[in-house]
XYZ file of C-alpha atoms in Angstrom:
669
model
C -30.107 32.522 -36.849
C -33.553 32.472 -35.315
C -35.085 35.868 -34.581
C -35.737 36.588 -30.897
C -38.758 34.734 -29.602
C -41.932 36.740 -29.154
C -44.543 36.190 -26.443
C -48.148 35.540 -27.304
C -49.452 39.120 -27.249
C -52.197 39.894 -24.794
C -54.105 41.959 -27.358
C -54.933 38.759 -29.231
C -57.074 37.817 -26.305
C -59.057 41.032 -26.239
C -61.530 39.471 -28.609
C -62.370 37.047 -25.863
C -64.160 39.883 -24.011
C -64.019 39.044 -20.339
C -61.753 36.015 -20.904
C -58.270 37.496 -20.922
C -54.883 36.011 -20.223
C -52.278 37.383 -17.911
C -49.814 39.325 -20.052
C -46.624 37.305 -20.390
C -43.784 39.500 -19.142
C -40.722 40.071 -21.280
C -38.636 40.613 -18.136
C -38.818 39.116 -14.696
C -39.137 42.474 -13.043
C -39.487 43.495 -9.435
C -37.602 40.420 -8.223
C -35.201 41.357 -5.504
C -31.874 39.610 -5.937
C -30.700 37.755 -2.845
C -27.841 39.142 -0.848
C -24.328 38.334 -2.027
C -23.546 34.714 -1.406
C -27.180 33.946 -0.510
C -28.386 32.652 -3.886
C -30.489 29.529 -3.215
C -29.651 26.110 -4.534
C -32.255 24.996 -7.065
C -33.272 21.369 -7.571
C -35.563 20.509 -10.490
C -36.959 16.955 -10.362
C -38.989 15.660 -13.325
C -40.803 12.347 -13.030
C -41.605 10.872 -16.409
C -45.145 9.864 -17.334
C -46.646 10.993 -14.016
C -50.385 11.661 -13.987
C -51.520 14.128 -11.374
C -54.409 11.969 -10.196
C -52.045 9.079 -9.299
C -50.329 10.974 -6.485
C -51.424 10.874 -2.844
C -51.576 14.611 -2.241
C -53.592 14.973 -5.463
C -56.330 12.774 -4.071
C -55.258 9.183 -4.861
C -55.735 7.378 -1.534
C -54.640 4.013 -2.952
C -51.032 4.961 -3.625
C -48.200 5.653 -1.185
C -46.203 8.771 -2.172
C -44.867 10.163 1.108
C -42.027 12.164 -0.499
C -44.312 14.065 -2.878
C -46.828 14.545 -0.077
C -44.120 15.817 2.285
C -42.854 18.257 -0.335
C -46.393 19.537 -0.928
C -46.786 20.053 2.805
C -43.618 22.148 2.912
C -44.348 24.085 -0.239
C -47.079 24.896 -2.728
C -49.150 22.370 -4.648
C -50.514 23.511 -8.023
C -53.721 21.574 -8.584
C -54.092 22.383 -12.285
C -50.737 22.233 -14.072
C -50.490 21.279 -17.741
C -47.705 20.326 -20.111
C -47.634 21.577 -23.707
C -46.630 18.139 -25.075
C -47.217 14.453 -24.262
C -43.745 13.564 -25.648
C -40.742 13.401 -23.287
C -38.257 15.401 -25.340
C -40.647 18.175 -26.315
C -42.115 18.513 -22.825
C -38.685 18.644 -21.125
C -37.437 21.185 -23.656
C -40.413 23.371 -22.718
C -39.541 23.057 -19.027
C -35.919 23.981 -19.766
C -36.721 26.954 -22.036
C -40.110 28.363 -20.934
C -41.336 28.038 -24.549
C -43.886 25.857 -26.321
C -42.451 23.164 -28.639
C -43.143 24.962 -31.911
C -40.942 27.789 -30.633
C -38.007 25.926 -29.030
C -37.729 23.547 -32.001
C -38.014 20.163 -30.273
C -41.189 18.535 -31.498
C -39.921 14.995 -31.928
C -37.085 12.689 -30.928
C -33.689 13.653 -32.278
C -34.714 17.206 -33.114
C -32.075 19.604 -31.743
C -32.866 22.366 -29.320
C -32.791 25.536 -31.394
C -29.416 27.259 -31.019
C -30.893 30.720 -30.487
C -33.036 29.691 -27.513
C -31.472 30.191 -24.054
C -31.801 27.233 -21.688
C -32.386 27.415 -17.952
C -28.963 25.885 -17.316
C -27.260 28.507 -19.514
C -28.957 31.353 -17.678
C -28.197 29.868 -14.240
C -24.576 29.204 -15.188
C -24.183 32.783 -16.431
C -25.274 33.940 -12.955
C -22.714 31.924 -11.049
C -24.470 28.590 -10.627
C -22.766 25.199 -10.900
C -25.032 23.069 -13.082
C -25.577 19.332 -13.395
C -28.175 17.025 -14.938
C -28.903 13.348 -14.225
C -31.167 11.573 -16.694
C -33.053 8.322 -16.315
C -33.343 7.276 -19.956
C -31.338 7.300 -23.153
C -34.176 9.240 -24.704
C -32.713 12.384 -23.050
C -29.095 11.574 -23.932
C -27.635 14.723 -25.456
C -25.274 12.699 -27.655
C -28.146 10.958 -29.381
C -31.878 11.581 -29.075
C -31.765 14.943 -27.255
C -29.131 17.092 -29.002
C -28.617 20.440 -27.298
C -30.145 19.466 -23.952
C -26.715 19.592 -22.317
C -26.222 23.275 -23.121
C -25.265 25.172 -19.978
C -24.634 22.082 -17.820
C -21.183 21.635 -16.285
C -22.047 17.942 -16.017
C -24.662 16.110 -18.073
C -24.844 12.446 -17.106
C -25.251 10.808 -20.505
C -25.260 7.074 -21.090
C -22.034 5.280 -22.084
C -21.317 5.458 -25.805
C -20.439 1.775 -26.107
C -21.874 -1.077 -24.093
C -21.492 -4.810 -24.588
C -24.368 -6.743 -26.194
C -24.980 -8.382 -22.822
C -25.853 -5.050 -21.211
C -29.250 -5.058 -19.490
C -32.141 -2.726 -20.202
C -31.200 -0.758 -17.061
C -27.725 -0.131 -18.432
C -28.540 0.343 -22.098
C -31.903 2.147 -22.196
C -32.879 3.440 -18.803
C -31.679 3.786 -15.213
C -33.643 2.922 -12.107
C -34.619 5.989 -10.105
C -32.367 5.006 -7.194
C -29.413 4.757 -9.571
C -30.141 8.277 -10.860
C -30.502 9.556 -7.285
C -27.157 8.013 -6.252
C -25.450 9.640 -9.224
C -26.816 13.029 -8.215
C -25.715 12.476 -4.603
C -22.225 11.507 -5.685
C -21.816 14.592 -7.825
C -22.950 16.859 -4.996
C -20.575 15.224 -2.511
C -17.718 15.582 -5.002
C -18.604 19.244 -5.599
C -19.327 20.470 -2.110
C -17.833 23.871 -2.845
C -19.904 24.339 -5.993
C -22.594 26.532 -4.446
C -24.994 27.743 -5.594
C -26.118 24.706 -7.554
C -28.745 24.094 -10.183
C -29.364 20.342 -10.387
C -31.877 18.638 -12.662
C -32.821 15.049 -11.743
C -34.970 12.971 -14.093
C -36.735 9.761 -12.947
C -38.017 7.691 -15.896
C -39.558 4.741 -14.033
C -43.315 5.326 -14.454
C -42.862 5.093 -18.229
C -43.976 1.793 -19.679
C -43.143 -1.052 -19.702
C -44.149 -0.977 -16.049
C -41.481 -2.946 -14.174
C -41.164 -1.788 -10.538
C -38.594 -3.566 -8.362
C -39.573 -5.305 -5.143
C -41.283 -4.685 -2.811
C -43.306 -2.401 -5.095
C -44.006 -5.158 -7.641
C -45.716 -7.258 -4.996
C -47.346 -4.378 -3.137
C -48.883 -3.022 -6.341
C -49.655 -6.279 -8.134
C -52.144 -5.543 -10.892
C -51.286 -1.846 -10.621
C -47.666 -1.798 -11.828
C -47.914 1.769 -13.113
C -48.643 2.859 -9.554
C -45.821 0.627 -8.332
C -43.420 2.521 -10.599
C -44.662 5.838 -9.207
C -44.297 4.626 -5.625
C -40.747 3.455 -6.358
C -39.809 6.765 -8.005
C -41.282 8.532 -4.974
C -39.012 6.470 -2.721
C -35.977 7.672 -4.709
C -37.257 11.233 -4.373
C -37.501 10.611 -0.620
C -33.850 9.536 -0.520
C -32.883 12.704 -2.362
C -34.851 14.928 0.024
C -33.308 13.122 3.026
C -29.846 13.610 1.543
C -30.489 17.331 1.086
C -31.702 17.577 4.673
C -28.590 15.799 6.005
C -26.395 18.145 4.019
C -28.287 21.147 5.449
C -29.496 22.039 1.939
C -33.198 21.252 2.092
C -34.654 24.250 3.910
C -32.728 26.924 2.017
C -33.130 25.349 -1.424
C -35.820 25.834 -4.040
C -37.162 22.406 -5.015
C -39.524 21.929 -7.942
C -41.071 18.570 -8.785
C -43.286 17.976 -11.826
C -44.268 15.390 -14.402
C -43.294 15.839 -18.023
C -46.621 14.347 -19.176
C -49.205 11.845 -17.991
C -50.406 8.440 -19.199
C -53.585 7.461 -21.022
C -54.250 4.199 -19.129
C -57.037 3.409 -21.559
C -58.895 6.722 -21.326
C -60.134 7.769 -24.781
C -58.716 4.461 -25.970
C -55.089 5.549 -25.488
C -53.086 3.097 -23.441
C -49.896 5.168 -23.186
C -49.223 8.708 -24.488
C -48.025 10.788 -27.398
C -51.065 10.736 -29.685
C -53.832 12.656 -27.882
C -53.991 15.956 -25.988
C -56.611 15.053 -23.386
C -56.026 15.876 -19.713
C -55.088 12.250 -19.011
C -51.730 12.883 -20.677
C -51.345 16.643 -20.199
C -52.404 17.191 -16.553
C -49.340 16.748 -14.358
C -48.452 17.375 -10.713
C -46.413 20.499 -9.951
C -45.045 21.157 -6.474
C -42.786 24.074 -5.600
C -40.968 24.377 -2.300
C -39.401 27.851 -2.198
C -36.327 28.605 -0.086
C -36.970 29.045 3.607
C -38.583 32.404 4.331
C -39.870 32.888 0.791
C -43.475 32.100 1.658
C -45.307 35.165 2.866
C -48.368 33.359 4.191
C -48.140 31.422 7.420
C -50.338 28.395 7.853
C -51.385 26.103 10.644
C -49.414 22.866 10.820
C -52.283 20.837 9.391
C -52.770 22.984 6.314
C -50.984 22.719 3.005
C -50.758 25.527 0.471
C -52.799 25.101 -2.678
C -53.055 27.082 -5.944
C -56.123 26.233 -7.987
C -55.328 28.516 -10.923
C -54.468 26.831 -14.209
C -50.695 26.935 -14.746
C -48.225 25.409 -17.198
C -44.892 23.627 -17.021
C -43.550 26.435 -19.255
C -43.955 28.593 -16.122
C -41.177 26.679 -14.339
C -38.332 28.446 -16.157
C -39.410 32.029 -15.181
C -40.390 30.852 -11.683
C -36.917 29.515 -10.957
C -35.306 32.692 -12.189
C -37.716 34.749 -10.105
C -36.951 32.739 -6.963
C -33.218 33.030 -7.624
C -33.528 36.793 -8.126
C -32.299 36.612 -11.737
C -33.648 39.093 -14.269
C -34.056 37.823 -17.806
C -34.742 40.142 -20.735
C -35.893 37.604 -23.331
C -39.630 37.031 -23.869
C -41.030 33.729 -22.702
C -44.286 31.860 -23.218
C -44.420 31.138 -19.503
C -44.727 33.512 -16.557
C -43.494 33.266 -12.975
C -45.724 31.419 -10.516
C -44.468 33.410 -7.558
C -47.338 35.971 -7.613
C -49.794 33.080 -7.246
C -48.356 31.670 -4.061
C -47.624 35.027 -2.468
C -51.382 35.637 -2.515
C -52.036 32.538 -0.395
C -53.612 33.573 2.871
C -55.401 36.554 1.349
C -58.625 34.896 2.342
C -59.534 32.211 4.833
C -59.843 28.795 3.163
C -62.993 26.780 3.570
C -61.166 23.435 3.582
C -58.005 21.977 5.112
C -55.712 23.705 2.627
C -54.708 27.356 2.538
C -55.751 28.359 -0.968
C -54.763 31.272 -3.124
C -57.718 33.335 -4.357
C -58.570 32.387 -7.897
C -59.315 34.893 -10.632
C -60.962 33.796 -13.849
C -59.361 36.674 -15.714
C -55.829 35.766 -14.578
C -55.955 32.180 -15.844
C -53.121 31.279 -18.138
C -53.894 29.602 -21.466
C -52.426 26.100 -21.653
C -51.468 25.319 -25.240
C -50.807 21.762 -26.341
C -49.303 20.194 -29.445
C -48.222 16.788 -30.696
C -46.587 15.990 -33.997
C -46.044 12.353 -33.018
C -49.074 11.155 -35.042
C -47.340 12.364 -38.200
C -44.852 9.516 -37.892
C -47.733 7.100 -38.412
C -49.220 9.075 -41.292
C -51.921 10.676 -39.150
C -52.809 14.290 -38.487
C -50.934 16.297 -35.824
C -53.018 17.848 -33.033
C -53.087 21.282 -31.379
C -55.115 22.394 -28.404
C -55.777 25.207 -25.948
C -57.271 24.962 -22.460
C -58.693 28.130 -20.895
C -61.437 29.047 -18.408
C -62.665 25.461 -17.963
C -62.970 25.069 -21.728
C -60.830 23.101 -24.124
C -60.516 23.136 -27.896
C -58.608 20.457 -29.808
C -57.733 21.149 -33.409
C -58.055 17.905 -35.380
C -59.596 16.723 -38.667
C -62.730 16.318 -36.530
C -62.408 19.235 -34.067
C -63.330 18.834 -30.388
C -64.618 21.243 -27.767
C -65.247 20.439 -24.118
C -66.920 22.268 -21.253
C -64.659 21.003 -18.505
C -66.759 22.403 -15.682
C -69.597 20.045 -16.673
C -67.497 17.367 -18.365
C -64.071 17.027 -16.724
C -63.547 13.599 -18.332
C -63.773 15.170 -21.840
C -66.362 12.591 -22.811
C -68.880 14.812 -24.611
C -67.590 16.650 -27.639
C -69.857 19.716 -27.989
C -67.931 21.351 -30.862
C -70.056 23.672 -32.973
C -68.278 26.023 -35.385
C -70.699 28.876 -34.686
C -70.190 28.720 -30.908
C -68.531 31.966 -29.779
C -66.294 30.218 -27.251
C -65.130 27.771 -29.872
C -64.258 30.623 -32.195
C -62.228 32.400 -29.497
C -60.179 29.318 -28.609
C -59.777 28.343 -32.253
C -58.350 31.811 -32.910
C -55.835 31.305 -30.093
C -54.622 28.056 -31.630
C -54.376 29.687 -35.035
C -52.360 32.495 -33.544
C -50.042 30.032 -31.813
C -49.324 28.567 -35.244
C -48.572 31.981 -36.696
C -46.262 32.911 -33.825
C -44.193 29.748 -34.127
C -40.639 31.011 -34.572
C -39.816 28.330 -37.102
C -42.761 26.144 -38.076
C -40.487 23.939 -40.155
C -37.927 23.488 -37.431
C -34.804 21.410 -37.858
C -35.383 17.898 -39.061
C -34.516 15.057 -36.758
C -31.372 13.169 -37.725
C -31.647 9.901 -35.827
C -28.969 7.282 -36.402
C -30.178 3.715 -37.023
C -28.804 2.557 -33.646
C -30.820 5.316 -31.925
C -33.925 4.298 -33.884
C -33.547 0.841 -32.344
C -33.308 2.411 -28.893
C -36.502 4.355 -29.522
C -38.345 1.200 -30.534
C -37.063 -0.590 -27.454
C -38.536 2.232 -25.364
C -41.886 1.814 -27.143
C -41.641 4.824 -29.473
C -41.825 4.786 -33.236
C -38.309 5.017 -34.647
C -38.120 6.946 -37.866
C -35.890 9.024 -40.051
C -36.450 12.678 -40.862
C -38.384 11.965 -44.042
C -41.166 9.988 -42.434
C -42.833 12.845 -40.538
C -43.379 15.227 -43.433
C -46.890 15.884 -44.730
C -47.883 18.702 -47.085
C -51.500 18.853 -45.862
C -51.669 17.477 -42.286
C -55.361 18.389 -41.983
C -56.133 15.923 -44.784
C -54.494 13.055 -42.946
C -56.536 10.554 -40.889
C -57.778 11.677 -37.516
C -55.790 9.942 -34.723
C -59.069 9.199 -32.967
C -59.800 6.725 -35.743
C -56.385 5.058 -35.431
C -55.833 4.691 -31.706
C -56.490 0.931 -31.643
C -53.848 0.486 -34.305
C -51.455 2.684 -32.341
C -51.893 0.600 -29.197
C -51.094 -2.576 -31.127
C -48.022 -1.059 -32.772
C -46.777 0.160 -29.404
C -47.297 -3.197 -27.682
C -45.598 -4.995 -30.567
C -42.444 -2.879 -30.147
C -42.243 -3.727 -26.483
C -42.873 -7.410 -27.195
C -40.071 -7.392 -29.772
C -37.696 -5.804 -27.214
C -38.630 -8.618 -24.798
C -37.816 -11.115 -27.579
C -41.446 -12.253 -27.740
C -41.557 -12.489 -31.522
C -44.854 -14.407 -31.628
C -46.618 -11.752 -29.545
C -45.128 -8.952 -31.625
C -46.217 -10.650 -34.839
C -49.746 -11.194 -33.512
C -50.096 -7.511 -32.582
C -48.775 -6.321 -35.947
C -50.943 -8.724 -37.922
C -53.944 -7.439 -35.965
C -52.912 -3.842 -36.705
C -52.489 -4.668 -40.377
C -56.012 -6.132 -40.462
C -57.289 -2.837 -39.037
C -55.261 -0.704 -41.472
C -53.856 -2.608 -44.506
C -52.371 0.592 -45.998
C -50.313 1.543 -42.911
C -46.722 2.000 -43.996
C -45.657 1.881 -40.361
C -47.265 -1.504 -39.702
C -45.922 -2.931 -42.958
C -42.425 -1.706 -42.104
C -42.532 -2.982 -38.527
C -43.826 -6.398 -39.618
C -41.222 -6.504 -42.406
C -38.436 -5.832 -39.908
C -39.782 -8.568 -37.640
C -39.896 -11.078 -40.489
C -36.343 -10.072 -41.491
C -35.118 -10.642 -37.937
C -36.741 -14.085 -38.015
C -35.029 -14.963 -41.290
C -38.220 -14.846 -43.377
C -36.565 -12.743 -46.101
C -39.133 -13.321 -48.829
C -42.095 -12.077 -46.772
C -39.955 -9.282 -45.337
C -39.174 -8.110 -48.874
C -42.845 -8.151 -49.833
C -43.968 -6.206 -46.754
C -41.177 -3.597 -46.987
C -41.760 -3.124 -50.706
C -45.434 -2.412 -50.024
C -44.472 0.071 -47.312
C -42.092 1.887 -49.616
C -44.746 2.212 -52.320
C -47.019 3.921 -49.792
C -44.276 6.154 -48.454
C -41.625 6.453 -51.234
C -39.550 9.053 -49.365
C -38.999 6.805 -46.330
C -35.306 6.044 -46.660
C -35.366 3.751 -43.605
C -37.954 1.493 -45.303
C -35.919 1.565 -48.526
C -32.756 0.478 -46.687
C -34.670 -2.294 -44.927
C -36.080 -3.556 -48.251
C -32.602 -3.495 -49.768
C -31.271 -5.502 -46.837
C -34.076 -8.044 -47.128
C -33.484 -8.497 -50.863
C -29.763 -8.913 -50.347
C -30.307 -11.468 -47.592
C -32.751 -13.428 -49.809
C -30.164 -13.591 -52.606
C -31.763 -10.933 -54.803
C -28.558 -8.927 -55.133
C -29.614 -7.091 -58.291
C -32.943 -6.174 -56.694
C -31.107 -4.823 -53.658
C -28.931 -2.652 -55.875
C -32.013 -1.347 -57.734
C -33.632 -0.286 -54.439
C -30.472 1.411 -53.214
C -29.810 3.262 -56.418
C -33.470 4.006 -57.043
C -33.917 5.989 -53.804
C -31.973 9.205 -54.004
C -32.328 9.939 -50.284
C -31.262 6.517 -49.024
C -27.558 6.995 -49.738
C -27.355 10.604 -48.538
C -25.365 10.597 -45.336
C -26.144 6.918 -44.566
C -23.164 4.846 -43.517
C -25.254 1.640 -43.492
C -26.585 2.211 -46.994
C -23.079 2.836 -48.383
C -21.734 -0.331 -46.783
C -24.623 -2.358 -48.146
C -24.120 -0.879 -51.634
C -20.472 -1.837 -51.415
C -21.409 -5.428 -50.526
C -24.032 -5.538 -53.289
C -21.618 -4.380 -55.977
C -19.002 -6.783 -54.703
C -21.546 -9.571 -55.037
C -22.096 -8.485 -58.630
C -18.311 -8.223 -59.132
C -18.566 -4.526 -59.981
C -15.369 -3.839 -58.079
C -14.837 -0.169 -58.835
C -18.326 0.767 -57.637
C -17.964 -1.475 -54.595
C -14.729 0.258 -53.597
C -16.257 3.698 -54.194
C -19.253 2.966 -51.976
C -17.102 1.577 -49.154
C -14.622 4.437 -49.330
C -17.614 6.828 -49.126
C -18.787 4.972 -45.996
C -15.356 5.341 -44.415
C -15.435 9.088 -45.101
C -18.869 9.295 -43.431
C -17.687 7.482 -40.296
C -14.010 6.511 -40.103
C -14.432 5.221 -36.531
C -16.521 2.186 -37.484
C -14.849 -1.040 -38.622
C -17.505 -2.523 -40.940
C -16.559 -0.616 -44.112
C -12.873 -1.462 -43.705
C -13.777 -5.132 -43.306
C -15.988 -5.173 -46.412
C -13.377 -3.297 -48.423
C -10.830 -5.917 -47.358
C -13.219 -8.656 -48.512
C -13.526 -6.956 -51.881
C -9.749 -6.794 -52.228
C -9.356 -10.404 -51.211
C -11.890 -11.467 -53.838
C -9.589 -9.742 -56.370
C -6.513 -11.386 -54.829
C -5.196 -7.990 -53.657
C -3.838 -9.245 -50.376
C -1.630 -6.249 -49.576
C -4.498 -3.803 -49.990
C -6.732 -6.079 -47.907
C -4.170 -6.249 -45.099
C -3.979 -2.459 -45.025
C -7.741 -2.203 -44.481
C -7.760 -5.015 -41.927
C -5.040 -3.318 -39.924
C -7.300 -0.239 -39.655
C -10.291 -2.413 -38.760
C -8.239 -4.237 -36.094
C -7.427 -0.977 -34.373
C -11.145 -0.235 -34.092
C -12.183 -3.775 -33.182
C -9.130 -5.366 -31.547
C -11.031 -8.433 -30.290
C -12.903 -9.209 -33.510
C -12.651 -12.842 -34.546
C -13.833 -11.909 -38.005
C -10.965 -9.465 -38.509
C -8.469 -11.996 -37.153
C -9.665 -14.703 -39.544
C -9.534 -12.370 -42.518
C -5.965 -11.302 -41.632
C -4.961 -14.980 -41.620
C -6.640 -15.500 -44.995
C -4.972 -12.384 -46.458
C -1.541 -13.462 -45.281
C -2.000 -16.871 -46.853
C -2.976 -15.292 -50.181
C -0.087 -12.854 -49.925
C 2.330 -15.693 -49.154
C 1.165 -17.788 -52.116
C 1.519 -14.819 -54.446
C 5.147 -14.335 -53.435
C 6.195 -17.939 -54.056
């Protein structure tokens, strides 16, 4: 059991002299609970991969985002909000827990939300809220890549467990924003008496590959990322209109934010996940409190603006504060309500009513990404405070953001006092991590394929371990390779094998010792039937990363397909981790031993696979084949009957049953 989470203590910042953080409260005190029956509905909308500077009300005049702009006009716009992670699962877990990733346990895909950490849905449900979540991508499916995210939700709209091979991308991997919005509408109409409600709606569309529907594809030709944002905004507009028609809008708390941004080529990063620059950590954050919750009145032509640096980890305590819910567990975030209640304390100079900004009240924005570890590169940590930013990397970085907002001039010097203060904060964040080791991801092979189709590196739990991360290559030196790997995965998903091969060959030329590139190229060659080259590439990858059980299984498959049955067995039996808990490896070992006519070992391996997953038909089928090869028709028929129940329309099973009956009939003559 995890010990209770501890906040970052304010005394650690005393060494920063005048630069001090707001103390993070352990309890949301002084929040007056609403009158009985008056608890506000709360709607949390997260828009994936949304950069702040690509939204109209954040200054982008070339994009049309009327829903976000309208919401900002009715609420509070936070100009400087930052996420602690550029990875979807980790960043959303921080929104839902108020903790940084190293303390809630989700630092990569498939890593479960730590059981001892309360979620926002759990807290809201415990205080009488009906709770529902509607996700836009399989990456947040709680049955696969986001275990534990459904905790506290009465309804969590996961993807179907089984879909036909003909299912489209927008059935299998992601949902269009309008589909997600309709699902949320339907639930609310079916649960009209479920007040108060806490509803989380996730729009995935701005994530690459950028594929906006019409008319946004035509309107934003050459700017498809913006087209995806404009389309997601239109779905948000539908949701806001629905709430207004249901008389829910004015009295509800509505929070809209991005989970992370997008590189778009800045610092060489085309997408996100590797770096911790503002391009992928600065997100929009708009809060519309319930009607009457804003203390400051404004003229009709003025919006409300908070310039202070804030974090998406502040959303959890803010929602509880607005709902009048006290919470006695420490958090890394703090309520934003005190910031907007100060709006109007002084007359703004511009068109927006702005809260007074205090340098000493600025909240430190910590950042972390372990995603580079999957490629064999160093993880990164960062802290942003008082217009300064420190990034912990093999080659550390320090930026004076007031003079260099683009983070283009690294002025790191180890003797610089400001560097030392921020470096100490990052070091302390590491020490305060509740469980630095966390729980390893356990991603099934089918889910790894889904990750790759979404453009993320699919890997098993063994491929992200590194005893000395600081000795690994700096991601800054590998970003070109990363971009090529990423584009190759998307090309492969689009069945553009030639483009995928070109990108991977280019990446291999840049980094011949990359186990990831060798593995990806080996898998591509295997899919194309080039088993000899696939075997060579995967063997090289496994020598570089011998604990990578996924690469070992791929090599064993390639050897088996090429006819090297003994070599396949040697790989399977030579990697201790490959067989542990792997259904696919056990089935392959059963087939290999059957090919070598080692029947007892074949049967043992296939029976072990059935024990691991009795709901899959493949092991029953292969066991039946092994029995048929030994002329044991009765035993084969028994296994085929079980397989037929699991796959009633399988032509393969039907043909084998016919074959078994013929053998059984001949044996009885």
